[in-house]
mmCIF file of C-alpha atoms in Angstrom:
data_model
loop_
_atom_site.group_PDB
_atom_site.id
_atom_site.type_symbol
_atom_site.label_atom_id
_atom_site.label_comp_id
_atom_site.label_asym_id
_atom_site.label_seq_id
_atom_site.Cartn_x
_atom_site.Cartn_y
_atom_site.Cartn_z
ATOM 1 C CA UNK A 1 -16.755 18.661 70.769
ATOM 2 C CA UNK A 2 -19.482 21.303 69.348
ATOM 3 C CA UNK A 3 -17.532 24.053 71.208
ATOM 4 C CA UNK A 4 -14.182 23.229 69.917
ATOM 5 C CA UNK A 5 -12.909 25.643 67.291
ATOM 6 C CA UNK A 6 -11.504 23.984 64.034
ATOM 7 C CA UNK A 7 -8.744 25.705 62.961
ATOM 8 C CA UNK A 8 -9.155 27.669 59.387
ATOM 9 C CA UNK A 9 -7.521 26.111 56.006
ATOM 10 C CA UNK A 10 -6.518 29.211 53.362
ATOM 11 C CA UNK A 11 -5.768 28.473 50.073
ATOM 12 C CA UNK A 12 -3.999 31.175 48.748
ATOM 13 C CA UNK A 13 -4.315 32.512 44.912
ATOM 14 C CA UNK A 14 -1.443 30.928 44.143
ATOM 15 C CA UNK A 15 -1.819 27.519 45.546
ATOM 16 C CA UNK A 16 -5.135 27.114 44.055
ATOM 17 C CA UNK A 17 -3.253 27.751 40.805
ATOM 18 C CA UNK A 18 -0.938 25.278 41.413
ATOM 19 C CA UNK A 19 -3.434 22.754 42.472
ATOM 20 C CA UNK A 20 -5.076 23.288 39.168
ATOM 21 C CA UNK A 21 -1.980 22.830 37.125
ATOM 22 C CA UNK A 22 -1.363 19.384 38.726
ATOM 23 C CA UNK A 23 -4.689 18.335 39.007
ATOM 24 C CA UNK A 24 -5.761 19.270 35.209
ATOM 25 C CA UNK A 25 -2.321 18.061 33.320
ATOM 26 C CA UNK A 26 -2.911 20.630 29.856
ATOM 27 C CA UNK A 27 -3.790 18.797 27.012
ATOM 28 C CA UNK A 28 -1.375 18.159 23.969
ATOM 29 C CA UNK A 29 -2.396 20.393 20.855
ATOM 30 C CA UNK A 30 -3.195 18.500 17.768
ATOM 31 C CA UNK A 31 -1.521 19.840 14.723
ATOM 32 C CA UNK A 32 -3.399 20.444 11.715
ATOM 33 C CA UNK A 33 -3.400 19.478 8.577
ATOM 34 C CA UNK A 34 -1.665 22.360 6.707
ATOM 35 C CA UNK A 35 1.054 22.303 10.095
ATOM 36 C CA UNK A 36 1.518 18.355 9.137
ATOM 37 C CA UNK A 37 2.120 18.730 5.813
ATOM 38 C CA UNK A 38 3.930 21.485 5.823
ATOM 39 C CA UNK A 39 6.500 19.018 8.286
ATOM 40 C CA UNK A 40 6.813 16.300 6.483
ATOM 41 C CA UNK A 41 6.925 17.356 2.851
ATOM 42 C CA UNK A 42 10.389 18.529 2.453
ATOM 43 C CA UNK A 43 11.605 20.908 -0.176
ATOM 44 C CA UNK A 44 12.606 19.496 -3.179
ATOM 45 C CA UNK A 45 16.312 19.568 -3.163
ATOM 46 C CA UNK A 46 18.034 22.132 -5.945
ATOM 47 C CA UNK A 47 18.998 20.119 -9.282
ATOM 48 C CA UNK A 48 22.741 20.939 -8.221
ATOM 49 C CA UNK A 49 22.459 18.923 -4.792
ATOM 50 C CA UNK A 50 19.840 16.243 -5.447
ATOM 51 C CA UNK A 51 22.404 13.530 -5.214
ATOM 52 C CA UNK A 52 24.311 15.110 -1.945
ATOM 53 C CA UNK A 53 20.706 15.969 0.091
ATOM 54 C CA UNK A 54 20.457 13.758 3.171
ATOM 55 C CA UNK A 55 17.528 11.686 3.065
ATOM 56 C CA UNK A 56 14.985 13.162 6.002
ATOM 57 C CA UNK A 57 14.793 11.274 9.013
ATOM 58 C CA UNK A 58 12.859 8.043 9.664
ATOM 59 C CA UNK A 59 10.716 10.348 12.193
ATOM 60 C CA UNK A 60 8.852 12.124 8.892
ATOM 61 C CA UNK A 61 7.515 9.231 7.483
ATOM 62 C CA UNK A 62 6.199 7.948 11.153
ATOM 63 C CA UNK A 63 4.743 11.216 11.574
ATOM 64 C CA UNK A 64 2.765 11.088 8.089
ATOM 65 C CA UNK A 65 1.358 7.232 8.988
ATOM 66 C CA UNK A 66 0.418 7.828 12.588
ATOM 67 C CA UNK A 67 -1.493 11.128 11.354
ATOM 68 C CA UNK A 68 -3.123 9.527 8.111
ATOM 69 C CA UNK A 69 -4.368 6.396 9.870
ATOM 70 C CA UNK A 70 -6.218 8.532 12.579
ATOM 71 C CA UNK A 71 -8.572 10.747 10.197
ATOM 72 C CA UNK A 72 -11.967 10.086 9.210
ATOM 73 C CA UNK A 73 -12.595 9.523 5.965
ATOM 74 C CA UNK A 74 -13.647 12.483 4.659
ATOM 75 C CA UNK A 75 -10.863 14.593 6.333
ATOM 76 C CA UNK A 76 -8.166 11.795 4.340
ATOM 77 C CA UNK A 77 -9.954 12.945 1.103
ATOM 78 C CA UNK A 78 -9.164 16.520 2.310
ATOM 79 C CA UNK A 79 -5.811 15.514 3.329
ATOM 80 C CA UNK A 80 -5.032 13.830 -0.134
ATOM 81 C CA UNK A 81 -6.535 17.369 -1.728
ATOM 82 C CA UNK A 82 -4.283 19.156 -0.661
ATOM 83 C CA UNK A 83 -0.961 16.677 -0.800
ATOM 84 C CA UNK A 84 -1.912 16.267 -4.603
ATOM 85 C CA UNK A 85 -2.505 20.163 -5.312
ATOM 86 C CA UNK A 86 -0.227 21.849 -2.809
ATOM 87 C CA UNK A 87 2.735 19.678 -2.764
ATOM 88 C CA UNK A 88 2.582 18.219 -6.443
ATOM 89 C CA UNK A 89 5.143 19.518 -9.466
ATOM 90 C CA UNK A 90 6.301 23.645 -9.643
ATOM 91 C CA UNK A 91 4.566 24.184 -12.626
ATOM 92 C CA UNK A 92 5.879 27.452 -12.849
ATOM 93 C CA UNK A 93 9.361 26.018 -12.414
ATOM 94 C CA UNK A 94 8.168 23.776 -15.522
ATOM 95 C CA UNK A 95 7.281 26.810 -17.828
ATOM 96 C CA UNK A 96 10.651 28.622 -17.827
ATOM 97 C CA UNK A 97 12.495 25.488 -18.417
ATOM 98 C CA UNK A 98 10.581 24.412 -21.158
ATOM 99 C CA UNK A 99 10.833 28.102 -22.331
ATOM 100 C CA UNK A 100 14.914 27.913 -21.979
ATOM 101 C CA UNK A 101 14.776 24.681 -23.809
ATOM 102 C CA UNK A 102 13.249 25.685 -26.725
ATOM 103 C CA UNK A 103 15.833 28.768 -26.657
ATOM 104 C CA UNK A 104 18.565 26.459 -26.538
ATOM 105 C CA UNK A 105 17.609 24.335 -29.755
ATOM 106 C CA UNK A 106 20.365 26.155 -31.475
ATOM 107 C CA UNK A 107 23.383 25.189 -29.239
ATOM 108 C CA UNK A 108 25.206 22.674 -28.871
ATOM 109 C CA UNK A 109 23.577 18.817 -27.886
ATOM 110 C CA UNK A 110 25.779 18.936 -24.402
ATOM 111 C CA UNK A 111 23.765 22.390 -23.475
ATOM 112 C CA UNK A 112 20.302 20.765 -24.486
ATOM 113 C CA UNK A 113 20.778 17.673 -22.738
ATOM 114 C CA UNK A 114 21.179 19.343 -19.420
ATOM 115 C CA UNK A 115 18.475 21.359 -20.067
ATOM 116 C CA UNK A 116 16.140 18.516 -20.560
ATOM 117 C CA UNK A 117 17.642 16.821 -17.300
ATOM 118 C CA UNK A 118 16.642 19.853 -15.224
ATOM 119 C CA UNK A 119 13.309 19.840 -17.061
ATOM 120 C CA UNK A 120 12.724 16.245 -16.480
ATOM 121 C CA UNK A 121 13.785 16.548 -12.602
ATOM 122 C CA UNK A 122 11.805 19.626 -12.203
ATOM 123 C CA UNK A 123 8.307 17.454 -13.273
ATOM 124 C CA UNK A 124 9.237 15.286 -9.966
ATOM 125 C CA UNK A 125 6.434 16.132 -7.459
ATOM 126 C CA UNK A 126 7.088 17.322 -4.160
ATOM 127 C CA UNK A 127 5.501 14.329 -2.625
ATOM 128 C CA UNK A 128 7.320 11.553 -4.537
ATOM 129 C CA UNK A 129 10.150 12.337 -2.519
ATOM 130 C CA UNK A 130 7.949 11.603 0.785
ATOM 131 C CA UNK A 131 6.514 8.880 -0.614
ATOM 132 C CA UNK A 132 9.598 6.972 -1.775
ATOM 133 C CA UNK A 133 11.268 7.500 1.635
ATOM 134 C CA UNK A 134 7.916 6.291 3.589
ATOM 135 C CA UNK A 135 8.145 3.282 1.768
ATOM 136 C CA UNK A 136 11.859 2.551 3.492
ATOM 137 C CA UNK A 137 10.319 1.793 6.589
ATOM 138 C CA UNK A 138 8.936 -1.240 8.404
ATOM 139 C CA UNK A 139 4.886 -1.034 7.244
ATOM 140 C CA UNK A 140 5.714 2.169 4.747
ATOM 141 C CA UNK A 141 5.307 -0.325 1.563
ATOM 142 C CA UNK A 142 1.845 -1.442 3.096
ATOM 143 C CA UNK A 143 1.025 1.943 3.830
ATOM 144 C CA UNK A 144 1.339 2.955 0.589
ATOM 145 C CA UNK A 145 -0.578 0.163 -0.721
ATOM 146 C CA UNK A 146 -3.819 1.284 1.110
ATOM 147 C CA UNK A 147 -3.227 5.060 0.469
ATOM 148 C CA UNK A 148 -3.257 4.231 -3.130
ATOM 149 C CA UNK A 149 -6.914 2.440 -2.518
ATOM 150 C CA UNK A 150 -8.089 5.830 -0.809
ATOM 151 C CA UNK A 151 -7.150 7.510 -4.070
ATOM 152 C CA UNK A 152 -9.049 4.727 -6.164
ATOM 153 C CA UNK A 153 -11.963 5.261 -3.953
ATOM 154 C CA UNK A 154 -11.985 8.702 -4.379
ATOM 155 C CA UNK A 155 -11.519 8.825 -8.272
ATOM 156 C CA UNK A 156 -14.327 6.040 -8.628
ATOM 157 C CA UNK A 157 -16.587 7.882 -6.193
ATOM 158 C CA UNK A 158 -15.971 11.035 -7.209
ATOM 159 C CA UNK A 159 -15.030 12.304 -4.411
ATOM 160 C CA UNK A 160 -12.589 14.511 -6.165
ATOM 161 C CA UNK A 161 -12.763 15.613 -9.991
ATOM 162 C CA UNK A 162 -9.357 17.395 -9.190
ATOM 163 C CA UNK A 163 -6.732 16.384 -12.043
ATOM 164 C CA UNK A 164 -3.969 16.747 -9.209
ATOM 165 C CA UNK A 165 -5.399 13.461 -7.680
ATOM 166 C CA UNK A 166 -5.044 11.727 -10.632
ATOM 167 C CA UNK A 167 -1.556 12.807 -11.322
ATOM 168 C CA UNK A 168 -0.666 11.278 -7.756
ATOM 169 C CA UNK A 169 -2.431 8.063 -8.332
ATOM 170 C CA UNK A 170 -0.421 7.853 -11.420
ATOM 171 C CA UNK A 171 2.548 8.640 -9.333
ATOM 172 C CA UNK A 172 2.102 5.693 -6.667
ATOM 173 C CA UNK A 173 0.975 3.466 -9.280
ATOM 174 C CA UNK A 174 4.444 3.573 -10.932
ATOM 175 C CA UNK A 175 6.121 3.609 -7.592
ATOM 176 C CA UNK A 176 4.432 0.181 -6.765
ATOM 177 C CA UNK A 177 5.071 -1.493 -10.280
ATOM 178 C CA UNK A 178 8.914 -1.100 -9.396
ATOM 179 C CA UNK A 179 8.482 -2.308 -5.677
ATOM 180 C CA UNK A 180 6.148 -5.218 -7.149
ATOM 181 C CA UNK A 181 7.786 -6.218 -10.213
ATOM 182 C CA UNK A 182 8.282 -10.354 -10.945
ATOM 183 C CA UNK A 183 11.767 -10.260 -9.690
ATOM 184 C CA UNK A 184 11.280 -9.209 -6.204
ATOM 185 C CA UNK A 185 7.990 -11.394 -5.708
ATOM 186 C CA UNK A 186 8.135 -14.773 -4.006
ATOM 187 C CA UNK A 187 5.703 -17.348 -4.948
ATOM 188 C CA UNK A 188 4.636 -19.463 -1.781
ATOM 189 C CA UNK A 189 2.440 -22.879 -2.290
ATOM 190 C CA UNK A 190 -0.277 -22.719 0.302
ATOM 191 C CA UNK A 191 -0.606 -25.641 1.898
ATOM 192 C CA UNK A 192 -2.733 -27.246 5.287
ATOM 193 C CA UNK A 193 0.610 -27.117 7.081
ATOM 194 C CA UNK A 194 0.854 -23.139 6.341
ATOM 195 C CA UNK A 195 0.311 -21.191 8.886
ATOM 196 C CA UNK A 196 -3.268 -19.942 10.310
ATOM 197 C CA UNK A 197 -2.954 -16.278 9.460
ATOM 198 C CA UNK A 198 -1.950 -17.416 5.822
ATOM 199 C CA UNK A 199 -5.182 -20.417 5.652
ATOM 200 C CA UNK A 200 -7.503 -17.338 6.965
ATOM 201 C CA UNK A 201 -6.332 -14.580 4.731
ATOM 202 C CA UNK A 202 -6.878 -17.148 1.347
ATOM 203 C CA UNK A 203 -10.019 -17.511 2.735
ATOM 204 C CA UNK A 204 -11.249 -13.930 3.734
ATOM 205 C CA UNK A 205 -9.550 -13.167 -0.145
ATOM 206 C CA UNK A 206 -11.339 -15.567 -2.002
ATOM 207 C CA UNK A 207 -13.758 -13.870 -4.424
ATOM 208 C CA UNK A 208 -14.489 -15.819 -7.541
ATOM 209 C CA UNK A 209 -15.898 -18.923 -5.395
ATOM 210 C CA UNK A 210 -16.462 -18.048 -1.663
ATOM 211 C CA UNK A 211 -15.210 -20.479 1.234
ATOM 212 C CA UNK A 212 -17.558 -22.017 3.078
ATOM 213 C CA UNK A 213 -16.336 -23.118 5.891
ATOM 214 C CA UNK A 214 -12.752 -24.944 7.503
ATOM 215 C CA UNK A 215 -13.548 -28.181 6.275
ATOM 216 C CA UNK A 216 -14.209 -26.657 2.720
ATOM 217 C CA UNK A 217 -10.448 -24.539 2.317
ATOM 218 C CA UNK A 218 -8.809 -27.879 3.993
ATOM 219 C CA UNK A 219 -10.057 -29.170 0.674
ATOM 220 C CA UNK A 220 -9.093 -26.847 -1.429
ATOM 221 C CA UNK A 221 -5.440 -26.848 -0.609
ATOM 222 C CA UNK A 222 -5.485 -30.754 0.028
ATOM 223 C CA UNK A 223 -4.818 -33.738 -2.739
ATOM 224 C CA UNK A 224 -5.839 -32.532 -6.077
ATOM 225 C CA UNK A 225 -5.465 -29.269 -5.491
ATOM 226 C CA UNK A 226 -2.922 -26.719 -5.534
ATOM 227 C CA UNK A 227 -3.034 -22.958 -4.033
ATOM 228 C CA UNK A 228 -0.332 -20.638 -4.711
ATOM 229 C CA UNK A 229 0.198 -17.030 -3.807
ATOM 230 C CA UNK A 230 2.491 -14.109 -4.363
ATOM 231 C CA UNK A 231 4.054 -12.969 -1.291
ATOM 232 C CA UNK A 232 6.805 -9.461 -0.842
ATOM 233 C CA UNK A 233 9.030 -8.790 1.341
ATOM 234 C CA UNK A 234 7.679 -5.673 2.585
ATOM 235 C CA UNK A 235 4.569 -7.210 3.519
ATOM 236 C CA UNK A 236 5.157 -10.211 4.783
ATOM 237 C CA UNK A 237 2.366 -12.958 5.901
ATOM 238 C CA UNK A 238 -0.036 -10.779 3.464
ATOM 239 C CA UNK A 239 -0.594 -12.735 -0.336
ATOM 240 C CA UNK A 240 -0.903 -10.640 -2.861
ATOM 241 C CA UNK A 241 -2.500 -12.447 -5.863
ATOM 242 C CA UNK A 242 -3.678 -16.169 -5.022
ATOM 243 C CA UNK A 243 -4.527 -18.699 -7.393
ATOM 244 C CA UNK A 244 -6.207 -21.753 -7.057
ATOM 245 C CA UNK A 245 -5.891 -25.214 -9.464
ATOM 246 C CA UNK A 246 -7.874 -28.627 -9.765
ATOM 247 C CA UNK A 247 -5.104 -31.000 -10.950
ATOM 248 C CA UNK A 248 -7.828 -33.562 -12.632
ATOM 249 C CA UNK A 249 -7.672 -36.852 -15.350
ATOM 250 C CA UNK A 250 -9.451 -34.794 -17.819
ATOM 251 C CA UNK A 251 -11.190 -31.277 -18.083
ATOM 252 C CA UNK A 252 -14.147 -30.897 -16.544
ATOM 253 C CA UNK A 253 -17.405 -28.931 -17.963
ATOM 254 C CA UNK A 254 -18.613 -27.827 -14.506
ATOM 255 C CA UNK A 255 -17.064 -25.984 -12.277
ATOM 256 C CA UNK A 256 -19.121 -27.225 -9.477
ATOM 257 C CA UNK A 257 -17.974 -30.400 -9.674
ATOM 258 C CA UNK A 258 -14.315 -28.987 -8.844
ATOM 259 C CA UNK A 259 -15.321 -26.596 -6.045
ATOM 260 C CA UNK A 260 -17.973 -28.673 -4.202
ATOM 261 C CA UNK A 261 -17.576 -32.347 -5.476
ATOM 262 C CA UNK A 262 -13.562 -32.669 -6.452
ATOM 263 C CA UNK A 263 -11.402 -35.064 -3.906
ATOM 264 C CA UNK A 264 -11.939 -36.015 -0.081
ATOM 265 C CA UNK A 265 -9.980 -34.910 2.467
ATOM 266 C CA UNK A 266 -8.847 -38.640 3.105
ATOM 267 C CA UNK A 267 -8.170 -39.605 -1.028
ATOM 268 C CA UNK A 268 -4.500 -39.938 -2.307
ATOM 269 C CA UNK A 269 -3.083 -38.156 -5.300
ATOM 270 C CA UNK A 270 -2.596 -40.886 -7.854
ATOM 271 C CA UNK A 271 -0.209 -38.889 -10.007
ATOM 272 C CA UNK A 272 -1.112 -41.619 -13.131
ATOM 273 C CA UNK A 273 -4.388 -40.371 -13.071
ATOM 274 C CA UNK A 274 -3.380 -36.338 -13.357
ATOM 275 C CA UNK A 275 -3.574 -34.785 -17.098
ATOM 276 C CA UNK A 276 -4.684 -31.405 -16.633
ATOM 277 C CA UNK A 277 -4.405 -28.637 -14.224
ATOM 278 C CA UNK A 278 -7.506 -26.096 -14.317
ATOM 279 C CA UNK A 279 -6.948 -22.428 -12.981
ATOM 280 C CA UNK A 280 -10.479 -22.424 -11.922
ATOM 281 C CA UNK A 281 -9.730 -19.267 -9.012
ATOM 282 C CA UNK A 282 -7.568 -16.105 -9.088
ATOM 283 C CA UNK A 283 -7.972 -13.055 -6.755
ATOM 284 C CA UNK A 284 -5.947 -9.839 -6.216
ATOM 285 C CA UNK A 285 -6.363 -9.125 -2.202
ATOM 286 C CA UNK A 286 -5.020 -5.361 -2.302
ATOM 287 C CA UNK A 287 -6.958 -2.662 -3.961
ATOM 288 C CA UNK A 288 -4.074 -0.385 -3.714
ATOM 289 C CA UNK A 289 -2.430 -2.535 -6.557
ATOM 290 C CA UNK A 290 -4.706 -2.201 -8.837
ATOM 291 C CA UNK A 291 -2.969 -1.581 -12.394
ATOM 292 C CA UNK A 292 -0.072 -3.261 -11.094
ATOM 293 C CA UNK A 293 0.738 -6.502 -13.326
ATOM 294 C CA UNK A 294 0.328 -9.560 -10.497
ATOM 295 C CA UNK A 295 -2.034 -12.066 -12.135
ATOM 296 C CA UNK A 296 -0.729 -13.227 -15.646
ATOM 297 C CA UNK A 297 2.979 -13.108 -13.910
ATOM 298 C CA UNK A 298 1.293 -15.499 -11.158
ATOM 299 C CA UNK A 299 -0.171 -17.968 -14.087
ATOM 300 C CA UNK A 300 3.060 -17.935 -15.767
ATOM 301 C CA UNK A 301 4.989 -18.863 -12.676
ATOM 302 C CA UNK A 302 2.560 -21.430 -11.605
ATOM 303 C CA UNK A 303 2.496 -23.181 -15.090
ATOM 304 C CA UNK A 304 6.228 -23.731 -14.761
ATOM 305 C CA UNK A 305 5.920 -25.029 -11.451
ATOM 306 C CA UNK A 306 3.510 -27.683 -12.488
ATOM 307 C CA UNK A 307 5.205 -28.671 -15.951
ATOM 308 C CA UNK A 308 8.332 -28.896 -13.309
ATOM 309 C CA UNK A 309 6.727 -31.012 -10.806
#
């Protein structure tokens, strides 16, 4: 056996290659930031075909909230930067129309009209157009929603000083008033029998008067008590605004006596004794709607559900 010859392996140049190629698969570049945005932040379409451009494909949007969700924070505060100052309004698009509208004073009112259309479409940033399609998508409304708390977080912080950051907040805050607005919110009464995702949310949301424990928010929505919440569409199993009320024989002067020492779990609602409802809780859960009119809308609705009831 010690005398026997082995015979010799050679690898040649090119199978060691090989064998490195197979054995090391070659990673998949990341793109950056200015490659992203550049992708999915189309051109703004010409005034003449605004109404005939395709909208761009489901793929862009996708693109935009798989990339956003996986930076840090301070690269999303450099990403936001540079959506808000590189992909914002043509300002020098801007200038000469407002220069050929104030030539065209003179004419006739058809001439200034369309003048003042082109002007008013040309103050339309670049991103609004990414933005409204993102929001098309299953999870784009929610998206939105916590893009627009980045933004808060950075004006509030300081993070950025740049006016271009506060010209896109402004622009997704009037985006979400028109996705949010009273007609297209549902009002849901939360109730013991709702389900467990809802009973945890009210009580991870509840910041006027924290919840203790189970036995605590099985109170609060039991006899006595009513919880209601705005719900949408676009996000659904997530309230928006929640409300709590202490249906009671007379108005109370301590609020502890309605969050710790109201009803038991096992007492009935004796509807004889009820005279007043008291809106003792309300809480907005999303930061990104800020601004966005939920709460005195809720109130109203609730009031007419009670005087109803």
């Amino acid at each position: 056996w010690r005398n026997r010859s082995l015979p010799r392996v050679s690898l040649e140049a090119s199978s060691v290659r090989c064998w490195r190629r197979y054995s090391h698969p070659t990673r998949r570049r990341v793109p950056d930031m200015e490659e992203i945005l550049a992708r999915v932040v189309v051109p703004l379409p010409s005034y003449e075909t605004r109404e005939k451009c395709p909208p761009p494909p489901e793929s862009v949007s996708l693109e935009l909230m798989h990339y956003y969700r996986g930076l840090e924070k301070e690269d999303k505060v450099d990403f936001l930067t540079k959506l808000s100052q590189e992909y914002g309004v043509d300002h020098k698009a801007v200038s000469e129309l407002s220069a050929k509208l104030l030539d065209t004073q003179l004419r006739d009112l058809a001439t200034i009209l369309q003048v003042e259309d082109r002007l008013r479409y040309s103050l339309t940033p670049r991103y609004k157009q990414l933005l409204s399609h993102t929001s098309r998508i299953e999870g784009g409304v929610k998206f939105l929603v916590d893009l627009r708390a980045d933004v808060l977080e950075m004006i509030s912080s300081k993070a950025s000083e740049s006016p271009h950051i506060r010209e896109l907040n402004g622009t997704l805050k009037g985006l979400l008033s028109e996705w949010f607005s009273v007609g297209l919110l549902r009002l849901e009464r939360i109730t013991w029998q709702s389900p467990c995702e809802i009973l945890q949310k009210i009580s991870q949301y509840e910041a006027v008067h924290p919840v203790r424990n189970w036995t605590d928010l099985k109170r609060r929505v039991g006899p006595c008590r009513r919880c209601y919440a705005f719900t949408h569409a676009a996000m659904p199993g997530e309230p928006l605004v929640v409300l709590h009320v202490a249906l009671t024989e007379d108005i109370s002067d301590n609020i502890q006596s309605i969050v710790r020492e109201f009803a038991t779990l096992e007492s009935e609602e004796d509807v004889n004794k009820i005279n007043s409802a008291i809106f003792y809780s309300i809480s907005s859960t999303q930061a990104g709607l800020q601004g966005v009119e939920l709460g005195n809308y809720l109130i109203k609705r609730v009031v007419r559900e009670l005087q109803s009831g």
